[in-house]
Coordinates of C-alpha atoms in Angstrom, one line a residue:
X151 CA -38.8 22.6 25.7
X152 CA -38.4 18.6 25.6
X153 CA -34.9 17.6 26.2
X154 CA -35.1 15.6 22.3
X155 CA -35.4 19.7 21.2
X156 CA -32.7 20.8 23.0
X157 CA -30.2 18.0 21.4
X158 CA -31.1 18.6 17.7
X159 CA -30.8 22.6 18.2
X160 CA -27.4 21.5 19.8
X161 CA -26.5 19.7 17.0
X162 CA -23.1 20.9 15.0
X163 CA -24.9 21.6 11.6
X164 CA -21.8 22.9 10.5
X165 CA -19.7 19.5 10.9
X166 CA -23.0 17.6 9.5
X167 CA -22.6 19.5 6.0
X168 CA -19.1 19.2 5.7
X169 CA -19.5 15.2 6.1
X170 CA -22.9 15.1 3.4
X171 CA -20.3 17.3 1.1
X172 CA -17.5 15.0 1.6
X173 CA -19.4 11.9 0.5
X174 CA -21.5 13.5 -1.9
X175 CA -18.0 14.9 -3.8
X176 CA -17.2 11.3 -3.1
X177 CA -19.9 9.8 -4.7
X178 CA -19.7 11.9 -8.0
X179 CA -15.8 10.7 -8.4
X180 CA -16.6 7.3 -7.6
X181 CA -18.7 7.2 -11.0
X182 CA -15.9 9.2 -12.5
X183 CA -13.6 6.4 -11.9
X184 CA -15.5 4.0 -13.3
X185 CA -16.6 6.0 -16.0
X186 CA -15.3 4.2 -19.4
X187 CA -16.4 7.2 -22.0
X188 CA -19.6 5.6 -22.4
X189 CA -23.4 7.3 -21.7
X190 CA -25.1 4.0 -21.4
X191 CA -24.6 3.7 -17.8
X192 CA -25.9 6.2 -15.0
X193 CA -24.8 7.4 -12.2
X194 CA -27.9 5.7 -10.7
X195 CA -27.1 2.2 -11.9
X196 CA -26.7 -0.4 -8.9
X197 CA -24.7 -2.9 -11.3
X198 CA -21.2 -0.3 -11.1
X199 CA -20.0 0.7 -7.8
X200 CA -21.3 4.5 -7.9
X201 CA -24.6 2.8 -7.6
X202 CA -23.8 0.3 -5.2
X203 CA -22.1 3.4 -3.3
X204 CA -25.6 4.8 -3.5
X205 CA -27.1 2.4 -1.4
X206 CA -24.2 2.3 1.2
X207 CA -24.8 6.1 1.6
X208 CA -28.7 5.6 2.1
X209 CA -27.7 3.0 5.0
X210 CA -25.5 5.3 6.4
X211 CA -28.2 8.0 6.3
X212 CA -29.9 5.4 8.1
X213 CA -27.5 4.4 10.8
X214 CA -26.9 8.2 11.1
X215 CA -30.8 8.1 12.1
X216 CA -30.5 5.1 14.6
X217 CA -27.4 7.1 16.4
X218 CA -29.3 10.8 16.7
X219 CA -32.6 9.1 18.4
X220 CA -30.7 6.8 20.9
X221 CA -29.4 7.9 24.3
X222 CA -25.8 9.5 24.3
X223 CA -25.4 7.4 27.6
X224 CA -25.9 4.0 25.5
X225 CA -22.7 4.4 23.6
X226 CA -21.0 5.0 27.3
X227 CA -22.5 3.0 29.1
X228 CA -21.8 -0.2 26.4
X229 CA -18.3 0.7 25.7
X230 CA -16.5 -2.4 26.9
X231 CA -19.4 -4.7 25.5
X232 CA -19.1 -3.0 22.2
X233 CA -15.1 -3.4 22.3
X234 CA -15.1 -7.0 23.3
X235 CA -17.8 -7.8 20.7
X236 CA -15.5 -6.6 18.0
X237 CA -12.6 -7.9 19.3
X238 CA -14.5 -11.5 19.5
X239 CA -15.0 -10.3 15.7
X240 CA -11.3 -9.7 14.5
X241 CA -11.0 -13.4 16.7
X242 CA -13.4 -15.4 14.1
X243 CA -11.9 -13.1 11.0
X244 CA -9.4 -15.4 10.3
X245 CA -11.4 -18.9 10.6
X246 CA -14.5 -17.5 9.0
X247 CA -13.7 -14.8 6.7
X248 CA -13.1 -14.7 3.2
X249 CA -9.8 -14.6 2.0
X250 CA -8.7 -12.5 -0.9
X251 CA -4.8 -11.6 -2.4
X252 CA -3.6 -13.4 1.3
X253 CA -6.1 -11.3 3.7
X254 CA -8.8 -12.7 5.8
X255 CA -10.1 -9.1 6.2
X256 CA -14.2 -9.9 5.8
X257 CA -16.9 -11.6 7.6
X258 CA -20.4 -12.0 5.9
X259 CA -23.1 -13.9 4.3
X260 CA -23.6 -14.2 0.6
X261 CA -22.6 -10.9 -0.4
X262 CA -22.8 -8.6 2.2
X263 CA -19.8 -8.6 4.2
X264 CA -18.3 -6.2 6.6
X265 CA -14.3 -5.9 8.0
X266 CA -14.4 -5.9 11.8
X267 CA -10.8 -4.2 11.4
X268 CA -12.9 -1.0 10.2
X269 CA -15.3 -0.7 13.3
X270 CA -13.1 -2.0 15.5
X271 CA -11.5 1.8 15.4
X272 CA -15.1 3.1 16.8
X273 CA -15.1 0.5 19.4
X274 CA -11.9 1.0 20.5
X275 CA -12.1 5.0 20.9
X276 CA -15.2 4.4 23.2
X277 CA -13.0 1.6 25.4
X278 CA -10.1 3.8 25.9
X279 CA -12.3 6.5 26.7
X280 CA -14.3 4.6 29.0
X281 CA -11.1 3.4 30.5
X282 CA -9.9 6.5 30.7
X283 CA -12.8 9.1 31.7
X284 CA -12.2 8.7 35.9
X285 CA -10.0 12.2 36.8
X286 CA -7.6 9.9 38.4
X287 CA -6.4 8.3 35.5
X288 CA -2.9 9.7 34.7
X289 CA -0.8 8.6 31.7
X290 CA 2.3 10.0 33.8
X291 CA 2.4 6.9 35.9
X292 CA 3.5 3.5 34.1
X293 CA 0.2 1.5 35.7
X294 CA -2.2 3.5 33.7
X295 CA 0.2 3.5 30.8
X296 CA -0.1 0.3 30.9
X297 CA -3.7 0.1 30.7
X298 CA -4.4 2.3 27.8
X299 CA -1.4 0.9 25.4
X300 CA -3.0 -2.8 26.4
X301 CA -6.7 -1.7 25.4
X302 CA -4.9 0.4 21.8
X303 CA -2.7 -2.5 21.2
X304 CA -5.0 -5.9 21.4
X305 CA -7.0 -5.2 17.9
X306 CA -3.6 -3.7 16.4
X307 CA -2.3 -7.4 17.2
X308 CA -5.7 -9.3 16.1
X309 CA -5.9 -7.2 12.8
X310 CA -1.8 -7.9 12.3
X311 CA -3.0 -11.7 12.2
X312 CA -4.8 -11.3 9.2
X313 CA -2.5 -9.7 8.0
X314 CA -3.7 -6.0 7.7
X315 CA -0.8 -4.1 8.1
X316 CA -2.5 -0.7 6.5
X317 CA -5.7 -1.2 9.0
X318 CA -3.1 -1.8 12.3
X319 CA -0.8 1.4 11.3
X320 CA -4.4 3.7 12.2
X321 CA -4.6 3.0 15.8
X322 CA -1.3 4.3 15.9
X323 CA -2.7 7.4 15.5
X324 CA -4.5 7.5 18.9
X325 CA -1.3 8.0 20.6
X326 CA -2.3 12.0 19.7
X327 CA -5.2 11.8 21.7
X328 CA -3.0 9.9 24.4
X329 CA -0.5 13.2 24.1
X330 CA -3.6 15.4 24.4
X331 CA -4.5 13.6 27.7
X332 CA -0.7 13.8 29.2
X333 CA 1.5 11.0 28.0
X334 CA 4.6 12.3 28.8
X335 CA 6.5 14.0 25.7
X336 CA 9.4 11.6 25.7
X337 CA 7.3 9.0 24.4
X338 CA 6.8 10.9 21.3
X339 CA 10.5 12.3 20.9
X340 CA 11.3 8.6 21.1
X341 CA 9.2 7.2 17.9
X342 CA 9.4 10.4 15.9
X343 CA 13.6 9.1 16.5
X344 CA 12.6 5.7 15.6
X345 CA 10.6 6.5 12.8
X346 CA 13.7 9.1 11.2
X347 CA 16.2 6.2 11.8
X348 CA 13.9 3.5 10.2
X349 CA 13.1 5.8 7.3
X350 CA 17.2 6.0 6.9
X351 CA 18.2 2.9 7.6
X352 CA 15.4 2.0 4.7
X353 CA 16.5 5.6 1.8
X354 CA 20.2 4.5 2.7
X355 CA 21.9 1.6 0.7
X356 CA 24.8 0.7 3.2
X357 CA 23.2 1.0 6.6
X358 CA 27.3 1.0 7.6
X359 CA 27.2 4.7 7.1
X360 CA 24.1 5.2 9.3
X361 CA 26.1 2.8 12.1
X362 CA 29.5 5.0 11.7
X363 CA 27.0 8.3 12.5
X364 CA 25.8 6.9 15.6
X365 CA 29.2 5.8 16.9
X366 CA 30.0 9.4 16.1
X367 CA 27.1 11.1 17.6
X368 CA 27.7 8.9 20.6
X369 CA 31.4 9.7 21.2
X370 CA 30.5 13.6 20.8
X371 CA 27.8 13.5 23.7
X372 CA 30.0 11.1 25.8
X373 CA 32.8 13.4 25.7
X374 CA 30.8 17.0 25.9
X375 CA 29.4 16.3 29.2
X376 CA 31.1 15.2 32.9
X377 CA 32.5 12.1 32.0
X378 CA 31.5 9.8 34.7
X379 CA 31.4 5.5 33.8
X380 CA 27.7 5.5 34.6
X381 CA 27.2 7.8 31.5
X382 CA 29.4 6.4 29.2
X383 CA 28.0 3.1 29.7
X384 CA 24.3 4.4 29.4
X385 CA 25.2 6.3 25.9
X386 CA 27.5 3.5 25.1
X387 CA 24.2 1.0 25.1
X388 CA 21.8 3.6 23.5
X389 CA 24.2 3.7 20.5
X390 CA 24.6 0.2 20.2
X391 CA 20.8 -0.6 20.6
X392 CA 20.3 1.8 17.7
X393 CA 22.6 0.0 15.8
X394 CA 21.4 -3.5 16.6
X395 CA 18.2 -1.6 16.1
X396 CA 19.3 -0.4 12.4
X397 CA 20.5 -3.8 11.1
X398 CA 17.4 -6.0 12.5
X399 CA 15.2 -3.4 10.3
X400 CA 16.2 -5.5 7.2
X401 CA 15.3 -8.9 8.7
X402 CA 12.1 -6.9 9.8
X403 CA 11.3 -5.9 6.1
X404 CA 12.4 -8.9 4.6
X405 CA 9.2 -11.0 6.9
X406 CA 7.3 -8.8 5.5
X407 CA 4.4 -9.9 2.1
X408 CA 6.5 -9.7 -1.3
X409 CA 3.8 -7.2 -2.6
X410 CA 4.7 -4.7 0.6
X411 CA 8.4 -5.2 0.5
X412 CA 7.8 -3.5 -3.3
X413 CA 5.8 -0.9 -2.1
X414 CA 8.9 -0.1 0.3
X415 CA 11.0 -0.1 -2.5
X416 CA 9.4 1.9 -4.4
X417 CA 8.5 4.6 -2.4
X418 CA 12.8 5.2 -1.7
X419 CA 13.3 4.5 -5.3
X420 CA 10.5 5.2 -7.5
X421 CA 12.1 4.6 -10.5
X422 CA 12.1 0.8 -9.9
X423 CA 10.3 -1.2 -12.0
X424 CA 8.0 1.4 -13.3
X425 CA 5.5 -0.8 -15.1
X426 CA 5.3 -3.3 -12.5
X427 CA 5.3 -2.3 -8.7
X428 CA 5.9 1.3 -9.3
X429 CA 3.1 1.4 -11.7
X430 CA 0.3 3.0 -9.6
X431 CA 2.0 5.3 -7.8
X432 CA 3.1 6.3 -11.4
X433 CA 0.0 6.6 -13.1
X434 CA -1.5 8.3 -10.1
X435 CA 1.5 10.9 -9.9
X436 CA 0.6 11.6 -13.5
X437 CA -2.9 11.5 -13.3
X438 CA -3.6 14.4 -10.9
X439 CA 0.0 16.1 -12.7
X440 CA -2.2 16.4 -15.5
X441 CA -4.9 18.0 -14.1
X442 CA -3.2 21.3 -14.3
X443 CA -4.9 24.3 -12.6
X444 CA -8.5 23.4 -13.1
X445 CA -8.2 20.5 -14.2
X446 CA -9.3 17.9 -17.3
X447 CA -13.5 18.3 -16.5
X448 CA -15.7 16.2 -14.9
X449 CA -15.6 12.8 -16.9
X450 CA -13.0 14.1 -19.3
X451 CA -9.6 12.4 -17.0
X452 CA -8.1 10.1 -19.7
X453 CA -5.8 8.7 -17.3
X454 CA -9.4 7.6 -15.2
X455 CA -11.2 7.4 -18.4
X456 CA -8.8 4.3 -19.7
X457 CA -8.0 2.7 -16.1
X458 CA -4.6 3.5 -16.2
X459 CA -4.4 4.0 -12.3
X460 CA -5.8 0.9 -10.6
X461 CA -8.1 0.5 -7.7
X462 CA -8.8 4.0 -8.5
X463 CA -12.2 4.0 -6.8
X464 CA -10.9 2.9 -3.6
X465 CA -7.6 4.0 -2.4
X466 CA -6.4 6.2 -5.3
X467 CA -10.1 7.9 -5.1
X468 CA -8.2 11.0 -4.9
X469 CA -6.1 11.2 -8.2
X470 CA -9.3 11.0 -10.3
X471 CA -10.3 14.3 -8.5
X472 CA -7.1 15.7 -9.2
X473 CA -7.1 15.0 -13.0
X474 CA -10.4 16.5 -13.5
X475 CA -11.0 19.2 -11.3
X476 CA -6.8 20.0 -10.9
X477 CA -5.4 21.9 -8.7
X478 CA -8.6 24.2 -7.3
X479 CA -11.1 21.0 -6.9
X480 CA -8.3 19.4 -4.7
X481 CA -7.6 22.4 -2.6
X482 CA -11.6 22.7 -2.2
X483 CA -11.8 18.5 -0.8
X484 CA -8.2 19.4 1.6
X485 CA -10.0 22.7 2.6
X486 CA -12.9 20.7 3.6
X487 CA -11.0 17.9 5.5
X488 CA -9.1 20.7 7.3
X489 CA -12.6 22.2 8.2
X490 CA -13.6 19.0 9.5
X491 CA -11.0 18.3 11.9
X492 CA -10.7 21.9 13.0
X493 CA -13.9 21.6 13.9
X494 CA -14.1 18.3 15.7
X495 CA -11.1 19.7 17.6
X496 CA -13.4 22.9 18.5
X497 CA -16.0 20.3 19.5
X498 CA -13.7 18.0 21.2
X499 CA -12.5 21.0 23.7
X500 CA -15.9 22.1 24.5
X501 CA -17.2 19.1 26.1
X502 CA -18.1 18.8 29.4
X503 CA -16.8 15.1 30.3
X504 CA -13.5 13.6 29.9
X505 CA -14.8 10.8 28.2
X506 CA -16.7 12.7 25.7
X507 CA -13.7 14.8 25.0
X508 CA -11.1 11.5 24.7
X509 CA -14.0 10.3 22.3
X510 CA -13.7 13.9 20.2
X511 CA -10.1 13.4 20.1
X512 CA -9.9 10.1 19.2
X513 CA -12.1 10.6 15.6
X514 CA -9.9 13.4 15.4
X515 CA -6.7 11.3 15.5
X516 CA -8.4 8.7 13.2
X517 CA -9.7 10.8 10.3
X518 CA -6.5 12.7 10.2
X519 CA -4.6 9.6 9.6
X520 CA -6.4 8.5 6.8
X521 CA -6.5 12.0 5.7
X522 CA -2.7 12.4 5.4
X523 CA -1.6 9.0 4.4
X524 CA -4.2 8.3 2.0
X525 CA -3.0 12.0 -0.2
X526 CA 0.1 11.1 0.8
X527 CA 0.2 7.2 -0.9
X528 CA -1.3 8.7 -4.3
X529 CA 1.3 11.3 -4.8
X530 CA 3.9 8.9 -3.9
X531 CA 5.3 10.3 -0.4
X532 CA 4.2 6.7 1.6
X533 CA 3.8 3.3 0.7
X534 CA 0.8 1.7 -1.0
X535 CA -1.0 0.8 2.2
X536 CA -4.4 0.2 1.4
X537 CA -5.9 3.4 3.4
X538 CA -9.0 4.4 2.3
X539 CA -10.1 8.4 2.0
X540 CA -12.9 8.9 4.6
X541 CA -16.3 9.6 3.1
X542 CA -14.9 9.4 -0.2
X543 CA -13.4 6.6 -1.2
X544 CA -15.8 3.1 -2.1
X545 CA -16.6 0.8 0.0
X546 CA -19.6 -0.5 2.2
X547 CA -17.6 -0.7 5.7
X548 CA -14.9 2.2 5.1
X549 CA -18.5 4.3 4.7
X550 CA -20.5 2.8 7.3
X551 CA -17.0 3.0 10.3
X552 CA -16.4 6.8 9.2
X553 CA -19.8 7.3 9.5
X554 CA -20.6 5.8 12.8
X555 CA -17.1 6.9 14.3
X556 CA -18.3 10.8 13.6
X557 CA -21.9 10.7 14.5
X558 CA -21.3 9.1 17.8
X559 CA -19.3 12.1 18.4
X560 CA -22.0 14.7 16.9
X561 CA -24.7 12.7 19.0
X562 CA -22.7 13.1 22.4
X563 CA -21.8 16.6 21.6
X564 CA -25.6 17.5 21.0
X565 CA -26.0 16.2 24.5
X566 CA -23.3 18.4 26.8
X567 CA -25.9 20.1 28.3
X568 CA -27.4 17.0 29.2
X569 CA -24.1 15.8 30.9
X570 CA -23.6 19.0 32.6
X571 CA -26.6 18.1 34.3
X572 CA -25.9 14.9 35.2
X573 CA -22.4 15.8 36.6
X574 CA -24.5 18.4 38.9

């Protein structure tokens, strides 16, 4: 049997059909949202976007094509090149590109334009698991710490220049694969701290009270334990570097674009200005609210129907499937998602090279970001952030990343038994 044989039998079928259902659900909402209550347009027609979508779904079909024939080894073997190119990319994004509402998040001709941001995340999975694969590579020691935070954190910087604060928050999410691969738990007990005392320091009006709880906390633990000077000095700085930390929050937010200081705002106090900044997380609220059980029917959401719920094809993709199809269709699209990364993590831990397996783990980390804080923007648990639902949502580049990000994964995990071999 020819070695191509072997790789398509080895193909995960399974993960293949839950991606064509997620984009095919996708598509069908897509010309739900832009449905107006009028039969005189198709689902077919390339002058709204569930047409246009159409033809980014064929391309991807096609790039899904170009990725199955090639050699698993080219994505290894190019790694860095592919990672530099980008970054060179998100270098040029902000002479070249097109700016629109304050972003420079596009490069293209005429009108086909792509966001480097978005396929930056595929290039910079296959760096840091390039950099990353040799067994001696050990995110317990600070000089290979080093390494993989500097390779994570140059495109978070380059994208933060745009200013894409939405796009930099994903890589974030690698630090999962990072803890998968041993960086020490500390690291994580640390920022899930920093994240709780940011989210108070943010819900709570007088950030005086949050100060007077620290003093307190820290006066507790210096006084439970032996009370030696080295320790009350230590906890004595940790308490007031979370204060200092505390106030310079505000002077953080307050550098921050008018439009995503509101969302902030908003999402502590949602009640503020409901018909102005508050308005989409409203409409969306009520929007998949009013779906009920099973839902409006498909082409029947009035809230979708009249555009009360904007950018509702992109980033509030999700609210038009909860209006129509209610409570059922979005436990079916969640169920699927779920399916998904359960499965990429089955994958993931059945591969027989590191670097295929940081690879699994980092699409893993990806897709569940967007996952969880695109669901959670529309029902109003996060700020307005401008992340996109993977396969779902429109858009020519949030298609073509997802799609490339995933296969690259399928097409190295049809290949194990070919790496076996090699690493015989």
């Amino acid at each position: 049997m020819r070695e191509s044989d072997i790789q398509i039998n080895r193909v995960d079928w399974v993960t293949v059909t839950i991606y064509f259902a997620l984009v095919m659900i996708g598509w069908f909402n897509i010309y739900a949202a832009v449905y107006d209550g009028q039969a005189e347009k198709s689902i077919f027609d390339f002058s709204i976007n569930s047409g246009k979508q159409l033809v980014w779904i064929g391309t991807a079909i096609m790039l899904i094509t170009i990725i199955m024939v090639a050699d698993s080894r080219f994505f290894e073997n190019l790694s860095l090149v592919i990672y530099i190119l980008f970054l060179a990319l998100l270098v040029l994004t902000p002479f070249i590109g097109k700016e629109v509402n304050g972003q420079t998040l596009s490069i293209g001709f005429g009108n086909f334009r792509i966001q480097p941001g978005e396929f930056a995340k595929f290039a910079t999975a296959l760096a840091l698991a390039k950099v990353m694969e040799r067994p001696t590579f050990d995110l317990s020691k600070k000089n290979y710490q080093a390494i993989a935070f500097g390779v994570l954190f140059i495109p978070v910087i380059l994208i933060l220049l745009q200013p894409d604060t939405g796009t930099a928050m994903v890589y974030f999410s690698l630090l999962l694969m990072f803890y998968r691969e041993g960086l020490p738990s500390v690291f994580f007990l640390l920022g899930f701290g920093l994240v709780a005392i940011v989210l108070l320091a943010l819900g709570i009006e007088n950030n005086l009270y949050l100060a007077g709880a620290i003093v307190v906390v820290t006066l507790v633990l210096i006084f439970l334990g032996k009370r030696t000077w080295q320790r009350t000095v230590a906890f004595s700085l940790i308490g007031l570097g979370l204060i200092a930390f505390i106030y310079s929050i505000d002077f953080v937010v307050s550098k921050l674009p008018e439009h995503q200081q509101n969302r902030i705002m908003v999402l502590f106090n949602p009640n503020l200005d409901p018909l102005g900044v508050g308005w989409n997380v409203t409409q969306s609220k009520i929007a998949i609210g009013s779906g009920g059980l099973f839902g409006k029917g498909y082409l029947e959401g009035t809230q979708t129907k009249f555009d009360f719920v904007p950018e509702q094809h992109t980033d509030f993709i999700f609210c038009t499937l909860g209006e129509e199809f209610g409570w059922v269709g979005s436990f079916v699209v969640i169920a699927l998602f779920v399916g998904l990364l359960y499965r990429l993590i089955f994958m993931a831990e059945r591969q027989k090279t590191r670097f295929t397996r940081i690879y699994g783990y980092c699409v893993v980390s990806i897709l569940l970001f967007h996952f969880m804080i695109n669901i959670a923007m529309t029902i109003g648990l996060f700020p307005v952030v401008g992340i996109p639902l993977p396969f779902f949502s429109y858009g020519g580049s949030s298609l073509w990343s997802f799609t490339v990000l995933l296969f690259i994964f399928i097409k190295m995990d049809s290949s194990r038994a070919t790496q076996l071999g090699r690493l015989g």
